[in-house]
Amino acid sequence: MNKNFQDYISYLENLTPATLSALSNYVTADIRFADPLNDATGVEQMRKIFLKMFAQIEDIRFFVNHAASQDNYCLLHWRFEGRFKGKVFGFDGTSFIRFSQDGLVIEHIDYWDASSNFFEYLPIVGWLITWIKRRLHSDQKLS
């Protein structure tokens, strides 16, 4: 695993609103950041996404369980934990990260299950998703 990748992991694991000003030390100006809720281009757009996350979720913890890299491509398996509207939650995810020739992140794409790990916590939508899952689960038992 190259040093740039190790440094980026360390930065993400220690990310706070105060450290967001250093984001441009790790990513290119035209980075593409995507996850199930966002698809943004540019370091300022990525910073805004993280600021919004910190404003809405308390006690955020992010830690990497496994990491692998080859050439300029890297994969992470991670865990995200926090508290949303007083309710503690956590979920696992995976990231695809691509580095530019100068060692900065040019693409960061997160993969995680938004239906189980985010939407279920929202009023109305969460109730509907939970109801659908229960219905599907009970239908499977009948088969």
N, C-alpha and C. Protein backbone atom coordinates (compact mmCIF):
# COMPACT_ATOMS: atom_id res chain seq x y z
N MET A 1 0.86 -1.18 0.00
CA MET A 1 0.00 0.00 0.00
C MET A 1 0.91 1.24 0.00
N ASN A 2 0.62 2.17 -0.92
CA ASN A 2 1.50 3.33 -1.02
C ASN A 2 1.21 4.37 0.07
N LYS A 3 2.17 5.25 0.28
CA LYS A 3 2.07 6.24 1.36
C LYS A 3 0.89 7.19 1.17
N ASN A 4 0.62 7.60 -0.06
CA ASN A 4 -0.51 8.50 -0.30
C ASN A 4 -1.82 7.85 0.14
N PHE A 5 -1.97 6.56 -0.14
CA PHE A 5 -3.16 5.83 0.26
C PHE A 5 -3.25 5.75 1.78
N GLN A 6 -2.14 5.43 2.44
CA GLN A 6 -2.12 5.37 3.90
C GLN A 6 -2.46 6.72 4.52
N ASP A 7 -1.90 7.79 3.95
CA ASP A 7 -2.19 9.14 4.46
C ASP A 7 -3.66 9.50 4.29
N TYR A 8 -4.25 9.12 3.16
CA TYR A 8 -5.67 9.42 2.92
C TYR A 8 -6.56 8.65 3.89
N ILE A 9 -6.24 7.39 4.13
CA ILE A 9 -7.01 6.60 5.10
C ILE A 9 -6.94 7.26 6.48
N SER A 10 -5.76 7.63 6.89
CA SER A 10 -5.59 8.29 8.19
C SER A 10 -6.40 9.58 8.26
N TYR A 11 -6.37 10.35 7.19
CA TYR A 11 -7.15 11.59 7.14
C TYR A 11 -8.64 11.30 7.29
N LEU A 12 -9.15 10.32 6.56
CA LEU A 12 -10.58 9.99 6.64
C LEU A 12 -10.97 9.49 8.02
N GLU A 13 -10.13 8.67 8.63
CA GLU A 13 -10.45 8.12 9.95
C GLU A 13 -10.44 9.20 11.03
N ASN A 14 -9.78 10.29 10.79
CA ASN A 14 -9.69 11.38 11.77
C ASN A 14 -10.43 12.63 11.31
N LEU A 15 -11.29 12.50 10.33
CA LEU A 15 -12.00 13.63 9.74
C LEU A 15 -12.95 14.28 10.75
N THR A 16 -12.87 15.60 10.84
CA THR A 16 -13.77 16.41 11.66
C THR A 16 -14.08 17.67 10.87
N PRO A 17 -15.06 18.44 11.30
CA PRO A 17 -15.29 19.72 10.61
C PRO A 17 -14.04 20.60 10.59
N ALA A 18 -13.24 20.53 11.63
CA ALA A 18 -12.02 21.35 11.71
C ALA A 18 -10.95 20.90 10.71
N THR A 19 -10.92 19.61 10.37
CA THR A 19 -9.88 19.12 9.45
C THR A 19 -10.31 19.19 7.99
N LEU A 20 -11.55 19.58 7.72
CA LEU A 20 -12.01 19.67 6.33
C LEU A 20 -11.23 20.69 5.51
N SER A 21 -10.64 21.66 6.16
CA SER A 21 -9.86 22.66 5.43
C SER A 21 -8.63 22.03 4.76
N ALA A 22 -8.19 20.87 5.24
CA ALA A 22 -7.02 20.19 4.67
C ALA A 22 -7.39 19.22 3.55
N LEU A 23 -8.67 19.13 3.20
CA LEU A 23 -9.11 18.17 2.18
C LEU A 23 -8.33 18.32 0.88
N SER A 24 -8.06 19.55 0.48
CA SER A 24 -7.36 19.79 -0.79
C SER A 24 -5.91 19.31 -0.77
N ASN A 25 -5.38 18.94 0.39
CA ASN A 25 -4.05 18.34 0.46
C ASN A 25 -4.07 16.88 0.01
N TYR A 26 -5.26 16.29 -0.07
CA TYR A 26 -5.39 14.87 -0.37
C TYR A 26 -6.11 14.57 -1.68
N VAL A 27 -6.89 15.52 -2.17
CA VAL A 27 -7.70 15.28 -3.37
C VAL A 27 -7.42 16.35 -4.43
N THR A 28 -7.69 16.01 -5.69
CA THR A 28 -7.52 16.97 -6.77
C THR A 28 -8.66 17.99 -6.75
N ALA A 29 -8.45 19.11 -7.39
CA ALA A 29 -9.47 20.17 -7.44
C ALA A 29 -10.74 19.68 -8.14
N ASP A 30 -10.59 18.73 -9.07
CA ASP A 30 -11.75 18.24 -9.82
C ASP A 30 -12.15 16.81 -9.43
N ILE A 31 -11.91 16.45 -8.18
CA ILE A 31 -12.26 15.11 -7.70
C ILE A 31 -13.73 14.79 -7.97
N ARG A 32 -13.99 13.53 -8.27
CA ARG A 32 -15.38 13.05 -8.34
C ARG A 32 -15.62 12.26 -7.07
N PHE A 33 -16.61 12.69 -6.30
CA PHE A 33 -17.02 11.97 -5.09
C PHE A 33 -18.47 11.53 -5.28
N ALA A 34 -18.71 10.24 -5.05
CA ALA A 34 -20.08 9.72 -5.20
C ALA A 34 -20.36 8.72 -4.09
N ASP A 35 -21.61 8.71 -3.66
CA ASP A 35 -22.13 7.70 -2.75
C ASP A 35 -23.61 7.54 -3.07
N PRO A 36 -24.36 6.71 -2.35
CA PRO A 36 -25.77 6.53 -2.71
C PRO A 36 -26.62 7.80 -2.66
N LEU A 37 -26.15 8.84 -1.98
CA LEU A 37 -26.93 10.07 -1.84
C LEU A 37 -26.38 11.24 -2.64
N ASN A 38 -25.16 11.14 -3.14
CA ASN A 38 -24.49 12.27 -3.78
C ASN A 38 -23.69 11.82 -4.99
N ASP A 39 -23.50 12.75 -5.91
CA ASP A 39 -22.55 12.56 -7.01
C ASP A 39 -22.06 13.95 -7.36
N ALA A 40 -20.85 14.26 -6.88
CA ALA A 40 -20.35 15.63 -6.97
C ALA A 40 -18.97 15.66 -7.61
N THR A 41 -18.66 16.79 -8.22
CA THR A 41 -17.35 17.02 -8.80
C THR A 41 -16.76 18.27 -8.17
N GLY A 42 -15.51 18.15 -7.73
CA GLY A 42 -14.80 19.29 -7.17
C GLY A 42 -14.62 19.19 -5.67
N VAL A 43 -13.47 19.68 -5.22
CA VAL A 43 -13.13 19.60 -3.80
C VAL A 43 -14.12 20.40 -2.94
N GLU A 44 -14.60 21.53 -3.43
CA GLU A 44 -15.55 22.32 -2.63
C GLU A 44 -16.89 21.61 -2.49
N GLN A 45 -17.33 20.92 -3.53
CA GLN A 45 -18.58 20.16 -3.44
C GLN A 45 -18.43 18.99 -2.46
N MET A 46 -17.29 18.33 -2.50
CA MET A 46 -17.03 17.23 -1.57
C MET A 46 -17.00 17.76 -0.14
N ARG A 47 -16.36 18.89 0.06
CA ARG A 47 -16.29 19.50 1.40
C ARG A 47 -17.70 19.84 1.90
N LYS A 48 -18.56 20.36 1.03
CA LYS A 48 -19.94 20.69 1.42
C LYS A 48 -20.72 19.45 1.84
N ILE A 49 -20.50 18.35 1.13
CA ILE A 49 -21.17 17.09 1.48
C ILE A 49 -20.76 16.66 2.89
N PHE A 50 -19.47 16.72 3.18
CA PHE A 50 -18.99 16.33 4.51
C PHE A 50 -19.48 17.30 5.59
N LEU A 51 -19.50 18.59 5.30
CA LEU A 51 -20.02 19.56 6.27
C LEU A 51 -21.48 19.29 6.60
N LYS A 52 -22.27 18.98 5.58
CA LYS A 52 -23.68 18.65 5.80
C LYS A 52 -23.81 17.39 6.64
N MET A 53 -22.96 16.40 6.37
CA MET A 53 -22.98 15.16 7.15
C MET A 53 -22.70 15.46 8.63
N PHE A 54 -21.68 16.27 8.90
CA PHE A 54 -21.35 16.61 10.28
C PHE A 54 -22.45 17.44 10.95
N ALA A 55 -23.17 18.23 10.18
CA ALA A 55 -24.27 19.03 10.73
C ALA A 55 -25.47 18.17 11.10
N GLN A 56 -25.67 17.07 10.39
CA GLN A 56 -26.86 16.24 10.59
C GLN A 56 -26.63 15.03 11.49
N ILE A 57 -25.39 14.57 11.57
CA ILE A 57 -25.08 13.35 12.31
C ILE A 57 -24.09 13.68 13.42
N GLU A 58 -24.39 13.20 14.62
CA GLU A 58 -23.53 13.45 15.77
C GLU A 58 -22.65 12.22 16.05
N ASP A 59 -21.59 12.45 16.80
CA ASP A 59 -20.71 11.38 17.28
C ASP A 59 -20.24 10.46 16.15
N ILE A 60 -19.83 11.04 15.06
CA ILE A 60 -19.39 10.26 13.89
C ILE A 60 -18.08 9.55 14.19
N ARG A 61 -18.07 8.28 13.82
CA ARG A 61 -16.84 7.47 13.86
C ARG A 61 -16.74 6.74 12.53
N PHE A 62 -15.56 6.79 11.95
CA PHE A 62 -15.30 6.11 10.68
C PHE A 62 -13.98 5.38 10.83
N PHE A 63 -13.98 4.09 10.55
CA PHE A 63 -12.73 3.37 10.62
C PHE A 63 -12.65 2.31 9.53
N VAL A 64 -11.45 2.13 9.04
CA VAL A 64 -11.19 1.21 7.94
C VAL A 64 -10.83 -0.16 8.51
N ASN A 65 -11.54 -1.19 8.06
CA ASN A 65 -11.28 -2.57 8.49
C ASN A 65 -10.25 -3.25 7.61
N HIS A 66 -10.33 -3.02 6.31
CA HIS A 66 -9.43 -3.65 5.35
C HIS A 66 -9.13 -2.66 4.22
N ALA A 67 -7.92 -2.76 3.70
CA ALA A 67 -7.53 -1.90 2.58
C ALA A 67 -6.65 -2.69 1.62
N ALA A 68 -6.82 -2.43 0.34
CA ALA A 68 -5.99 -3.08 -0.68
C ALA A 68 -5.74 -2.07 -1.80
N SER A 69 -4.57 -2.18 -2.40
CA SER A 69 -4.27 -1.26 -3.50
C SER A 69 -3.41 -1.96 -4.55
N GLN A 70 -3.54 -1.47 -5.76
CA GLN A 70 -2.71 -1.91 -6.87
C GLN A 70 -2.58 -0.73 -7.82
N ASP A 71 -1.36 -0.38 -8.12
CA ASP A 71 -1.08 0.79 -8.96
C ASP A 71 -1.77 2.02 -8.34
N ASN A 72 -2.61 2.71 -9.11
CA ASN A 72 -3.29 3.90 -8.60
C ASN A 72 -4.70 3.63 -8.10
N TYR A 73 -5.07 2.35 -7.97
CA TYR A 73 -6.42 1.98 -7.57
C TYR A 73 -6.40 1.38 -6.17
N CYS A 74 -7.39 1.76 -5.38
CA CYS A 74 -7.45 1.30 -4.00
C CYS A 74 -8.88 0.94 -3.62
N LEU A 75 -9.00 -0.03 -2.73
CA LEU A 75 -10.30 -0.43 -2.21
C LEU A 75 -10.25 -0.40 -0.69
N LEU A 76 -11.34 0.05 -0.10
CA LEU A 76 -11.46 0.07 1.36
C LEU A 76 -12.73 -0.67 1.76
N HIS A 77 -12.65 -1.38 2.87
CA HIS A 77 -13.85 -1.88 3.54
C HIS A 77 -13.86 -1.17 4.89
N TRP A 78 -14.96 -0.48 5.20
CA TRP A 78 -14.99 0.39 6.36
C TRP A 78 -16.28 0.26 7.15
N ARG A 79 -16.29 0.90 8.32
CA ARG A 79 -17.48 0.98 9.17
C ARG A 79 -17.71 2.44 9.52
N PHE A 80 -18.96 2.86 9.41
CA PHE A 80 -19.39 4.22 9.75
C PHE A 80 -20.38 4.10 10.90
N GLU A 81 -20.19 4.92 11.93
CA GLU A 81 -21.12 4.94 13.06
C GLU A 81 -21.43 6.37 13.42
N GLY A 82 -22.61 6.59 13.97
CA GLY A 82 -23.01 7.92 14.39
C GLY A 82 -24.35 7.89 15.10
N ARG A 83 -24.86 9.09 15.35
CA ARG A 83 -26.15 9.24 16.01
C ARG A 83 -26.96 10.24 15.20
N PHE A 84 -28.14 9.80 14.73
CA PHE A 84 -29.02 10.64 13.93
C PHE A 84 -30.32 10.81 14.69
N LYS A 85 -30.65 12.06 15.03
CA LYS A 85 -31.87 12.37 15.79
C LYS A 85 -31.96 11.53 17.06
N GLY A 86 -30.82 11.39 17.73
CA GLY A 86 -30.76 10.68 19.00
C GLY A 86 -30.64 9.17 18.89
N LYS A 87 -30.74 8.63 17.71
CA LYS A 87 -30.69 7.18 17.52
C LYS A 87 -29.32 6.76 16.99
N VAL A 88 -28.68 5.84 17.71
CA VAL A 88 -27.36 5.35 17.32
C VAL A 88 -27.52 4.37 16.16
N PHE A 89 -26.64 4.49 15.18
CA PHE A 89 -26.67 3.59 14.03
C PHE A 89 -25.25 3.35 13.52
N GLY A 90 -25.10 2.35 12.68
CA GLY A 90 -23.82 2.06 12.07
C GLY A 90 -24.02 1.15 10.87
N PHE A 91 -23.09 1.22 9.95
CA PHE A 91 -23.16 0.36 8.77
C PHE A 91 -21.78 0.20 8.15
N ASP A 92 -21.65 -0.88 7.39
CA ASP A 92 -20.41 -1.15 6.67
C ASP A 92 -20.53 -0.68 5.23
N GLY A 93 -19.41 -0.37 4.65
CA GLY A 93 -19.39 0.06 3.26
C GLY A 93 -18.05 -0.23 2.62
N THR A 94 -17.98 0.06 1.34
CA THR A 94 -16.78 -0.15 0.54
C THR A 94 -16.52 1.10 -0.28
N SER A 95 -15.26 1.44 -0.47
CA SER A 95 -14.90 2.59 -1.29
C SER A 95 -13.93 2.17 -2.39
N PHE A 96 -14.15 2.73 -3.57
CA PHE A 96 -13.22 2.62 -4.68
C PHE A 96 -12.53 3.98 -4.78
N ILE A 97 -11.21 3.97 -4.74
CA ILE A 97 -10.45 5.22 -4.75
C ILE A 97 -9.39 5.13 -5.84
N ARG A 98 -9.31 6.19 -6.64
CA ARG A 98 -8.32 6.24 -7.71
C ARG A 98 -7.45 7.48 -7.51
N PHE A 99 -6.15 7.28 -7.61
CA PHE A 99 -5.20 8.37 -7.43
C PHE A 99 -4.70 8.88 -8.78
N SER A 100 -4.43 10.17 -8.84
CA SER A 100 -3.84 10.79 -10.02
C SER A 100 -2.34 10.48 -10.03
N GLN A 101 -1.67 10.84 -11.11
CA GLN A 101 -0.23 10.59 -11.21
C GLN A 101 0.56 11.37 -10.16
N ASP A 102 0.01 12.50 -9.69
CA ASP A 102 0.72 13.28 -8.67
C ASP A 102 0.37 12.86 -7.24
N GLY A 103 -0.34 11.73 -7.09
CA GLY A 103 -0.58 11.17 -5.76
C GLY A 103 -1.79 11.69 -5.03
N LEU A 104 -2.65 12.45 -5.70
CA LEU A 104 -3.87 12.95 -5.07
C LEU A 104 -5.07 12.12 -5.54
N VAL A 105 -6.09 12.06 -4.71
CA VAL A 105 -7.29 11.29 -5.05
C VAL A 105 -8.06 12.04 -6.13
N ILE A 106 -8.33 11.36 -7.23
CA ILE A 106 -9.09 11.96 -8.33
C ILE A 106 -10.52 11.41 -8.39
N GLU A 107 -10.73 10.25 -7.75
CA GLU A 107 -12.06 9.64 -7.73
C GLU A 107 -12.24 8.86 -6.43
N HIS A 108 -13.36 9.11 -5.76
CA HIS A 108 -13.69 8.41 -4.51
C HIS A 108 -15.17 8.06 -4.58
N ILE A 109 -15.45 6.76 -4.69
CA ILE A 109 -16.84 6.31 -4.80
C ILE A 109 -17.14 5.36 -3.65
N ASP A 110 -18.15 5.71 -2.85
CA ASP A 110 -18.57 4.89 -1.72
C ASP A 110 -19.78 4.05 -2.10
N TYR A 111 -19.76 2.81 -1.65
CA TYR A 111 -20.88 1.89 -1.86
C TYR A 111 -21.37 1.42 -0.49
N TRP A 112 -22.65 1.67 -0.22
CA TRP A 112 -23.29 1.18 1.00
C TRP A 112 -24.79 1.15 0.78
N ASP A 113 -25.48 0.38 1.61
CA ASP A 113 -26.92 0.17 1.45
C ASP A 113 -27.69 1.32 2.09
N ALA A 114 -28.15 2.25 1.28
CA ALA A 114 -28.87 3.42 1.79
C ALA A 114 -30.24 3.06 2.33
N SER A 115 -30.88 2.03 1.80
CA SER A 115 -32.23 1.69 2.27
C SER A 115 -32.21 1.19 3.70
N SER A 116 -31.23 0.37 4.05
CA SER A 116 -31.15 -0.15 5.41
C SER A 116 -30.43 0.79 6.36
N ASN A 117 -29.55 1.61 5.83
CA ASN A 117 -28.66 2.37 6.69
C ASN A 117 -28.93 3.86 6.75
N PHE A 118 -29.90 4.33 6.01
CA PHE A 118 -30.21 5.75 6.06
C PHE A 118 -31.71 6.00 5.98
N PHE A 119 -32.32 5.53 4.91
CA PHE A 119 -33.72 5.84 4.67
C PHE A 119 -34.65 5.29 5.75
N GLU A 120 -34.26 4.17 6.40
CA GLU A 120 -35.11 3.62 7.45
C GLU A 120 -35.24 4.56 8.64
N TYR A 121 -34.32 5.49 8.79
CA TYR A 121 -34.35 6.42 9.92
C TYR A 121 -35.19 7.67 9.63
N LEU A 122 -35.67 7.82 8.42
CA LEU A 122 -36.46 8.99 8.06
C LEU A 122 -37.94 8.75 8.34
N PRO A 123 -38.67 9.78 8.78
CA PRO A 123 -40.10 9.61 9.00
C PRO A 123 -40.80 9.25 7.68
N ILE A 124 -41.85 8.53 7.74
CA ILE A 124 -42.70 8.09 6.63
C ILE A 124 -41.92 7.15 5.70
N VAL A 125 -40.85 7.62 5.09
CA VAL A 125 -40.06 6.77 4.19
C VAL A 125 -39.53 5.56 4.96
N GLY A 126 -39.00 5.80 6.15
CA GLY A 126 -38.47 4.71 6.97
C GLY A 126 -39.54 3.70 7.32
N TRP A 127 -40.72 4.19 7.69
CA TRP A 127 -41.82 3.29 8.01
C TRP A 127 -42.18 2.44 6.79
N LEU A 128 -42.25 3.07 5.63
CA LEU A 128 -42.61 2.37 4.40
C LEU A 128 -41.57 1.29 4.06
N ILE A 129 -40.30 1.62 4.15
CA ILE A 129 -39.25 0.65 3.84
C ILE A 129 -39.31 -0.52 4.82
N THR A 130 -39.48 -0.22 6.10
CA THR A 130 -39.58 -1.28 7.10
C THR A 130 -40.78 -2.18 6.81
N TRP A 131 -41.91 -1.59 6.47
CA TRP A 131 -43.11 -2.36 6.16
C TRP A 131 -42.88 -3.27 4.95
N ILE A 132 -42.26 -2.73 3.90
CA ILE A 132 -41.98 -3.53 2.70
C ILE A 132 -41.05 -4.69 3.03
N LYS A 133 -40.01 -4.42 3.80
CA LYS A 133 -39.07 -5.49 4.17
C LYS A 133 -39.77 -6.58 4.96
N ARG A 134 -40.60 -6.18 5.91
CA ARG A 134 -41.34 -7.18 6.70
C ARG A 134 -42.25 -8.01 5.80
N ARG A 135 -42.91 -7.34 4.88
CA ARG A 135 -43.82 -8.02 3.97
C ARG A 135 -43.07 -9.02 3.10
N LEU A 136 -41.93 -8.59 2.55
CA LEU A 136 -41.12 -9.49 1.73
C LEU A 136 -40.61 -10.66 2.55
N HIS A 137 -40.19 -10.38 3.77
CA HIS A 137 -39.66 -11.42 4.64
C HIS A 137 -40.75 -12.44 4.98
N SER A 138 -41.96 -11.97 5.29
CA SER A 138 -43.05 -12.90 5.61
C SER A 138 -43.47 -13.70 4.38
N ASP A 139 -43.42 -13.09 3.20
CA ASP A 139 -43.74 -13.82 1.96
C ASP A 139 -42.72 -14.93 1.70
N GLN A 140 -41.45 -14.69 2.04
CA GLN A 140 -40.41 -15.69 1.84
C GLN A 140 -40.63 -16.89 2.77
N LYS A 141 -41.14 -16.64 3.97
CA LYS A 141 -41.39 -17.73 4.91
C LYS A 141 -42.50 -18.64 4.41
N LEU A 142 -43.44 -18.08 3.66
CA LEU A 142 -44.55 -18.87 3.14
C LEU A 142 -44.13 -19.77 1.99
N SER A 143 -43.05 -19.44 1.33
CA SER A 143 -42.60 -20.21 0.16
C SER A 143 -41.97 -21.52 0.56
